[in-house]
């Protein structure tokens, strides 16, 4: 029996009046990931205030980031941008001696057209520290896309892979068939892109190693000085759905081959991700079926809680499609997937998997709403009364007070959700409000507004 | 440009939004890029607000950069007018929109013609005023707007209420313990037989602003927000106001006496015995006076403290510590640079030195060099205290979620004096316990860090020096380490050996 459904996914676009974090928030996880970096956000008090409040206690741990706070003199060009930035960067060099300084351009630097890309190479030569420029501003991007702009800029700084001197080898070895094999192996290397905590990168690296695929490097690496080599013949694969600019840069500027795959979120996603990579390397994947089944079995206690429940993504971090796909596979019904920006090419494989998953699970295809309008979404939530709304912190408490169970979306960005082993973590997050409400609901005060 | 990663007062639009969203049925529309609506998160999370924060953004994106906002702002205002039917829509510029130099006033004029709601443009300059100044201005702006509107429509009455009554100006959202302070003020005023006419902006309605002149006088509990409004109302209606903050026993008494003077001037037949009330409350209702007299508090005599915060709280707490508890304030400071003169005048004679800065590293360095027994400051000072192993009581914004307690914790009035006494006493006694633990072999795995963002770390410790340092009991080790390093720097030693340590000790004469 099938519920009357759309055969394909429906894409809509609303007004873009939604709540999300400013993309400069990416410094909070990137400075921790890249240990020898220093992030300098060139912006106003507004940017500073956001970072200070959004990052909470991290602020007090002497973080390796700071604001270059623009003052009236900077805005009206009474001060020389170059001199000012040089003064600050020298101070950073003296205090922290980082291996790289990342300048984060903001809305203000865009509007006053501060030529960061132009100044960076000059200053770099002046002070002897690489300066990477990323324009992670709220005019163009949302939340996690900040990481995308930084990684796209870093991709340009990765060393060039040495070209294989195939002619010299020809003379040494007479066995041509064997030689061909050898060249194929050396030419094909795999670089993964997307910032993940080191334990997760290790897990994913090991996962591929089991299939006999070596990961040559990660963008970003734990240290700026260890950035992976790129060039023709290098295969790249993303781990986050929000890295479309980075993917484009890797393909166009660095001539890498992109492996289009669903993202390794949830056991289904991880399996599909590995399969796609294996396919690109002509490797027959081994034992994935058993591995995936085992993971699902381990999740059964959580699956019991979510099966048949409905979920509504308001959308703010671009992980939504992958999470919706995983939750559908878990047996949930997804009403709506709000998403800030939908790159149908970069997410093609993920969208296809979502479609297939909906068909297999026999549930209606969700609406995918790009640039959503929070006001309209809240009207729809009121109508649909989903069992769970995945939403930003601005709306979570007001929705809870109206009897709608919510999960803050930001947590999915900061929790470890990639790979087989972390599937549990996603469900832990998704079921937490459901479990909490199981305990509280019998008390009878679900609606707490007049 | 300024290198910074912490600020005490937020950007101007936050102040405007705090005032606007405190009123009932007022909606603010920010002219801002995506992500600038972080205010909604703060209000929802810190205040644990149940209702949707009445703030939306009219998003500034690439199209707006290229062609201007054109219809966008206008449409957002009229749309909100239809959706929520607010009494007032406040268009709020942000730092981004203020450099775009669009004629926002023009959008407001157009939109107000087509809306049921009133529409105004918040008049604040992002590069000149901070959160608190902006809040003060916006409150005045809104009050002025509605007073003038009422005048034009001739729809008001300035007749005073029969019984003495008062307006409270400046209680608002995300204010430090504002809700509790309001409850305490209400109780105090009730005791004095004074009715409350209007409270703004928190929970107030803009349509009621025309009633403000009915009150006999105004009170402004906090220095930062409300004063401009009080001055405006005084000019316009000759309404007197009390700007003394009723924080601490002495100031609360001053506050009540000022009210008495105003009431007697207005109606000489007022018969309430304010002096007896003050005396009764001070000696028997509030526990603070007795508490500071009790022998437990002898231990606090002459203990060194540093106080830092907004002007209101830092000044009041300095006075309480110095004259009500006999504690020595070695440094009192505020980040309200715009109000530095007032602050100096308030604390002169109550502390050894005054620090006016909004640079948290300067405050941190000051604390490190003075080595007080306790700090009373903001969350930033609490963290400085953590690093230096000095206890800290939080007395002022900026604050975290734990400073929005659910329980009743006013800082004002007589119950406020009890709360402050507890806060002060607990900060110190925790410090003492901590030291006792250290003396009797508490775990000591902590490294003392005196680094601020900019520091010269040209010193290294030789193994024998380090071994000697580790022999010193934990609770003074930090101090010895810092003194030794200071001595080494002055005398150009790069390596601190055991000899240098002893030399430093001798030089210090201890």
CSV table of C-alpha atoms in Angstrom, one decimal, chain B residues 72-323:
chain,number,residue,atom,x,y,z
B,72,UNK,CA,12.2,45.4,0.4
B,73,UNK,CA,12.1,47.4,3.6
B,74,UNK,CA,8.8,48.9,2.8
B,75,UNK,CA,7.3,45.5,2.1
B,76,UNK,CA,8.7,43.9,5.2
B,77,UNK,CA,7.2,46.7,7.3
B,78,UNK,CA,3.8,46.5,5.7
B,79,UNK,CA,3.8,42.7,5.8
B,80,UNK,CA,4.6,42.7,9.5
B,81,UNK,CA,1.9,45.2,10.0
B,82,UNK,CA,-0.7,42.9,8.5
B,83,UNK,CA,0.7,39.7,10.1
B,84,UNK,CA,1.0,40.8,13.7
B,85,UNK,CA,-0.8,44.1,14.0
B,86,UNK,CA,1.7,45.6,16.3
B,87,UNK,CA,1.1,49.0,17.8
B,88,UNK,CA,4.5,50.2,16.7
B,89,UNK,CA,7.2,49.0,14.3
B,90,UNK,CA,10.7,50.2,15.0
B,91,UNK,CA,13.0,50.0,12.0
B,92,UNK,CA,16.5,49.3,13.4
B,93,UNK,CA,19.6,50.1,11.4
B,94,UNK,CA,22.7,48.0,12.0
B,95,UNK,CA,26.4,48.6,11.4
B,96,UNK,CA,26.0,47.3,7.9
B,97,UNK,CA,23.0,49.3,7.0
B,98,UNK,CA,24.5,52.5,8.4
B,99,UNK,CA,27.4,52.4,6.0
B,100,UNK,CA,25.0,51.8,3.1
B,101,UNK,CA,23.6,55.2,3.8
B,102,UNK,CA,20.2,54.4,2.4
B,103,UNK,CA,17.4,56.8,3.2
B,104,UNK,CA,15.7,54.6,5.7
B,105,UNK,CA,13.6,57.5,7.0
B,106,UNK,CA,12.0,57.7,3.6
B,107,UNK,CA,11.0,54.0,3.8
B,108,UNK,CA,9.6,54.7,7.2
B,109,UNK,CA,7.5,57.6,6.0
B,110,UNK,CA,6.1,55.7,3.2
B,111,UNK,CA,5.4,52.6,5.2
B,112,UNK,CA,3.7,54.5,8.0
B,113,UNK,CA,1.2,56.0,5.6
B,114,UNK,CA,0.2,52.5,4.5
B,115,UNK,CA,0.3,50.8,7.9
B,116,UNK,CA,-2.1,50.6,10.8
B,117,UNK,CA,0.9,50.5,13.0
B,118,UNK,CA,3.0,53.5,13.9
B,119,UNK,CA,6.4,53.2,12.3
B,120,UNK,CA,9.6,54.9,13.5
B,121,UNK,CA,13.3,54.7,12.6
B,122,UNK,CA,15.6,54.2,15.6
B,123,UNK,CA,17.9,57.1,15.7
B,124,UNK,CA,21.3,55.7,16.7
B,125,UNK,CA,24.7,55.9,15.2
B,126,UNK,CA,26.5,52.6,15.2
B,127,UNK,CA,30.0,53.9,15.3
B,128,UNK,CA,29.3,56.5,18.1
B,129,UNK,CA,27.1,54.8,20.7
B,130,UNK,CA,27.1,51.4,22.4
B,131,UNK,CA,24.3,49.1,23.4
B,132,UNK,CA,23.4,51.0,26.6
B,133,UNK,CA,23.5,54.5,25.1
B,134,UNK,CA,21.4,53.3,22.2
B,135,UNK,CA,18.8,51.7,24.6
B,136,UNK,CA,18.6,55.0,26.5
B,137,UNK,CA,18.1,57.0,23.3
B,138,UNK,CA,15.5,54.6,21.9
B,139,UNK,CA,13.5,54.6,25.0
B,140,UNK,CA,13.4,58.4,25.0
B,141,UNK,CA,12.6,58.4,21.3
B,142,UNK,CA,9.6,56.2,21.7
B,143,UNK,CA,8.3,58.1,24.7
B,144,UNK,CA,8.8,61.4,22.9
B,145,UNK,CA,7.0,60.1,19.8
B,146,UNK,CA,3.9,59.0,21.7
B,147,UNK,CA,3.8,62.1,23.9
B,148,UNK,CA,3.9,64.3,20.8
B,149,UNK,CA,1.4,62.1,19.0
B,150,UNK,CA,-1.0,62.4,22.0
B,151,UNK,CA,-0.4,66.2,22.1
B,152,UNK,CA,-1.3,66.5,18.4
B,153,UNK,CA,-4.4,64.4,18.8
B,154,UNK,CA,-5.2,66.1,22.1
B,155,UNK,CA,-6.0,62.7,23.5
B,156,UNK,CA,-4.5,62.7,27.0
B,157,UNK,CA,-4.7,64.2,30.4
B,158,UNK,CA,-1.9,65.5,32.5
B,159,UNK,CA,-4.0,65.6,35.7
B,160,UNK,CA,-2.0,63.8,38.4
B,161,UNK,CA,-3.4,60.8,40.1
B,162,UNK,CA,-5.1,61.2,43.4
B,163,UNK,CA,-2.7,59.2,45.4
B,164,UNK,CA,1.0,59.6,45.0
B,165,UNK,CA,2.2,57.6,42.0
B,166,UNK,CA,5.4,57.0,40.1
B,167,UNK,CA,6.7,55.8,36.7
B,168,UNK,CA,9.6,53.3,36.7
B,169,UNK,CA,11.9,53.9,33.8
B,170,UNK,CA,14.5,51.5,32.5
B,171,UNK,CA,13.4,47.9,33.5
B,172,UNK,CA,14.0,45.8,30.4
B,173,UNK,CA,14.8,42.6,28.8
B,174,UNK,CA,18.3,41.0,29.2
B,175,UNK,CA,18.9,43.5,32.0
B,176,UNK,CA,21.0,42.2,34.9
B,177,UNK,CA,18.4,40.9,37.5
B,178,UNK,CA,15.9,43.5,36.2
B,179,UNK,CA,12.8,41.4,36.7
B,180,UNK,CA,13.7,40.7,40.4
B,181,UNK,CA,14.6,44.3,40.9
B,182,UNK,CA,11.3,45.4,39.6
B,183,UNK,CA,9.4,43.2,42.0
B,184,UNK,CA,11.4,44.5,44.9
B,185,UNK,CA,10.9,48.1,43.8
B,186,UNK,CA,7.2,47.4,43.6
B,187,UNK,CA,7.2,46.1,47.2
B,188,UNK,CA,9.2,49.0,48.5
B,189,UNK,CA,6.9,51.6,46.8
B,190,UNK,CA,3.9,49.8,48.0
B,191,UNK,CA,5.3,50.0,51.6
B,192,UNK,CA,5.7,53.7,51.1
B,193,UNK,CA,2.1,54.1,49.9
B,194,UNK,CA,3.0,55.0,46.4
B,195,UNK,CA,1.2,53.6,43.4
B,196,UNK,CA,2.9,52.6,40.2
B,197,UNK,CA,1.6,54.4,37.2
B,198,UNK,CA,3.6,53.0,34.3
B,199,UNK,CA,6.6,50.8,34.1
B,200,UNK,CA,8.6,51.1,30.8
B,201,UNK,CA,9.7,49.5,28.7
B,202,UNK,CA,9.3,46.0,30.2
B,203,UNK,CA,5.7,44.8,29.7
B,204,UNK,CA,4.6,48.4,29.0
B,205,UNK,CA,2.3,49.3,26.2
B,206,UNK,CA,3.1,52.2,23.9
B,207,UNK,CA,-0.5,53.2,23.8
B,208,UNK,CA,-0.3,53.9,27.5
B,209,UNK,CA,2.7,56.2,27.2
B,210,UNK,CA,0.4,59.2,27.0
B,211,UNK,CA,-0.4,58.4,30.7
B,212,UNK,CA,3.1,59.0,31.8
B,213,UNK,CA,2.5,62.6,32.9
B,214,UNK,CA,-0.2,61.4,35.4
B,215,UNK,CA,2.4,60.2,37.8
B,216,UNK,CA,3.8,62.5,40.4
B,217,UNK,CA,7.4,61.7,39.6
B,218,UNK,CA,9.7,59.2,37.9
B,219,UNK,CA,12.3,56.9,39.2
B,220,UNK,CA,15.3,55.7,37.2
B,221,UNK,CA,16.8,52.7,39.0
B,222,UNK,CA,19.7,52.3,36.6
B,223,UNK,CA,22.0,55.0,35.5
B,224,UNK,CA,22.5,53.5,32.0
B,225,UNK,CA,18.9,53.4,30.7
B,226,UNK,CA,16.0,55.7,31.4
B,227,UNK,CA,17.8,58.9,32.3
B,228,UNK,CA,17.2,60.6,29.0
B,229,UNK,CA,13.5,59.8,29.2
B,230,UNK,CA,13.4,61.2,32.8
B,231,UNK,CA,15.1,64.4,31.7
B,232,UNK,CA,12.7,64.8,28.7
B,233,UNK,CA,9.7,64.3,31.0
B,234,UNK,CA,11.1,66.8,33.4
B,235,UNK,CA,11.6,69.4,30.7
B,236,UNK,CA,8.2,68.7,29.2
B,237,UNK,CA,6.0,68.4,32.3
B,238,UNK,CA,8.2,69.5,35.2
B,239,UNK,CA,8.1,66.0,36.5
B,240,UNK,CA,10.8,65.5,39.1
B,241,UNK,CA,12.8,62.3,39.1
B,242,UNK,CA,14.9,60.2,41.5
B,243,UNK,CA,18.1,58.9,39.9
B,244,UNK,CA,19.6,57.4,43.0
B,245,UNK,CA,20.0,53.6,42.7
B,246,UNK,CA,18.5,52.0,45.8
B,247,UNK,CA,21.3,49.5,46.0
B,248,UNK,CA,22.7,48.9,49.5
B,249,UNK,CA,21.3,50.1,52.8
B,250,UNK,CA,22.7,53.7,52.6
B,251,UNK,CA,21.7,54.3,49.0
B,252,UNK,CA,18.2,52.8,49.6
B,253,UNK,CA,17.7,55.2,52.5
B,254,UNK,CA,18.9,58.1,50.3
B,255,UNK,CA,16.5,57.0,47.6
B,256,UNK,CA,13.6,57.0,50.1
B,257,UNK,CA,14.5,60.4,51.4
B,258,UNK,CA,14.6,61.8,48.0
B,259,UNK,CA,11.1,60.4,47.3
B,260,UNK,CA,9.9,61.9,50.6
B,261,UNK,CA,11.2,65.3,49.6
B,262,UNK,CA,9.4,65.1,46.2
B,263,UNK,CA,6.1,64.0,47.8
B,264,UNK,CA,6.2,66.7,50.4
B,265,UNK,CA,6.8,69.3,47.8
B,266,UNK,CA,3.9,68.0,45.9
B,267,UNK,CA,1.5,67.6,48.8
B,268,UNK,CA,2.6,68.8,52.2
B,269,UNK,CA,-0.1,66.8,53.9
B,270,UNK,CA,1.6,63.5,53.2
B,271,UNK,CA,1.9,61.8,56.6
B,272,UNK,CA,3.8,58.6,56.0
B,273,UNK,CA,6.8,58.4,58.4
B,274,UNK,CA,9.6,57.6,56.1
B,275,UNK,CA,12.4,57.9,58.7
B,276,UNK,CA,10.8,55.3,60.9
B,277,UNK,CA,10.3,53.0,58.0
B,278,UNK,CA,14.0,53.3,56.9
B,279,UNK,CA,15.1,52.6,60.5
B,280,UNK,CA,12.9,49.6,60.9
B,281,UNK,CA,13.8,48.1,57.6
B,282,UNK,CA,17.5,48.8,58.0
B,283,UNK,CA,17.9,47.4,61.5
B,284,UNK,CA,15.3,44.5,61.5
B,285,UNK,CA,13.8,43.7,58.1
B,286,UNK,CA,17.0,43.7,56.1
B,287,UNK,CA,19.6,41.4,57.6
B,288,UNK,CA,22.5,43.1,55.9
B,289,UNK,CA,23.2,45.7,58.6
B,290,UNK,CA,23.2,43.1,61.4
B,291,UNK,CA,25.1,40.7,59.2
B,292,UNK,CA,28.0,43.1,58.6
B,293,UNK,CA,28.1,43.8,62.3
B,294,UNK,CA,28.2,40.2,63.3
B,295,UNK,CA,31.6,38.7,64.2
B,296,UNK,CA,31.6,36.4,61.1
B,297,UNK,CA,32.2,39.5,59.0
B,298,UNK,CA,35.1,40.7,61.0
B,299,UNK,CA,37.2,38.4,58.9
B,300,UNK,CA,36.4,40.5,55.9
B,301,UNK,CA,37.9,43.7,57.4
B,302,UNK,CA,40.4,45.2,55.2
B,303,UNK,CA,40.3,42.4,52.6
B,304,UNK,CA,41.3,43.7,49.2
B,305,UNK,CA,38.8,43.7,46.3
B,306,UNK,CA,38.6,44.9,42.8
B,307,UNK,CA,35.2,46.0,41.5
B,308,UNK,CA,34.3,46.3,37.8
B,309,UNK,CA,31.1,46.5,35.9
B,310,UNK,CA,28.6,49.0,34.4
B,311,UNK,CA,28.5,52.4,36.1
B,312,UNK,CA,25.4,51.7,38.2
B,313,UNK,CA,26.4,48.4,39.7
B,314,UNK,CA,30.2,49.0,40.0
B,315,UNK,CA,29.6,52.3,41.8
B,316,UNK,CA,26.9,51.0,44.2
B,317,UNK,CA,28.9,47.8,45.0
B,318,UNK,CA,32.0,49.8,45.7
B,319,UNK,CA,30.1,52.0,48.2
B,320,UNK,CA,28.5,48.9,49.8
B,321,UNK,CA,31.9,47.1,50.2
B,322,UNK,CA,33.7,50.2,51.4
B,323,UNK,CA,31.2,51.7,53.9
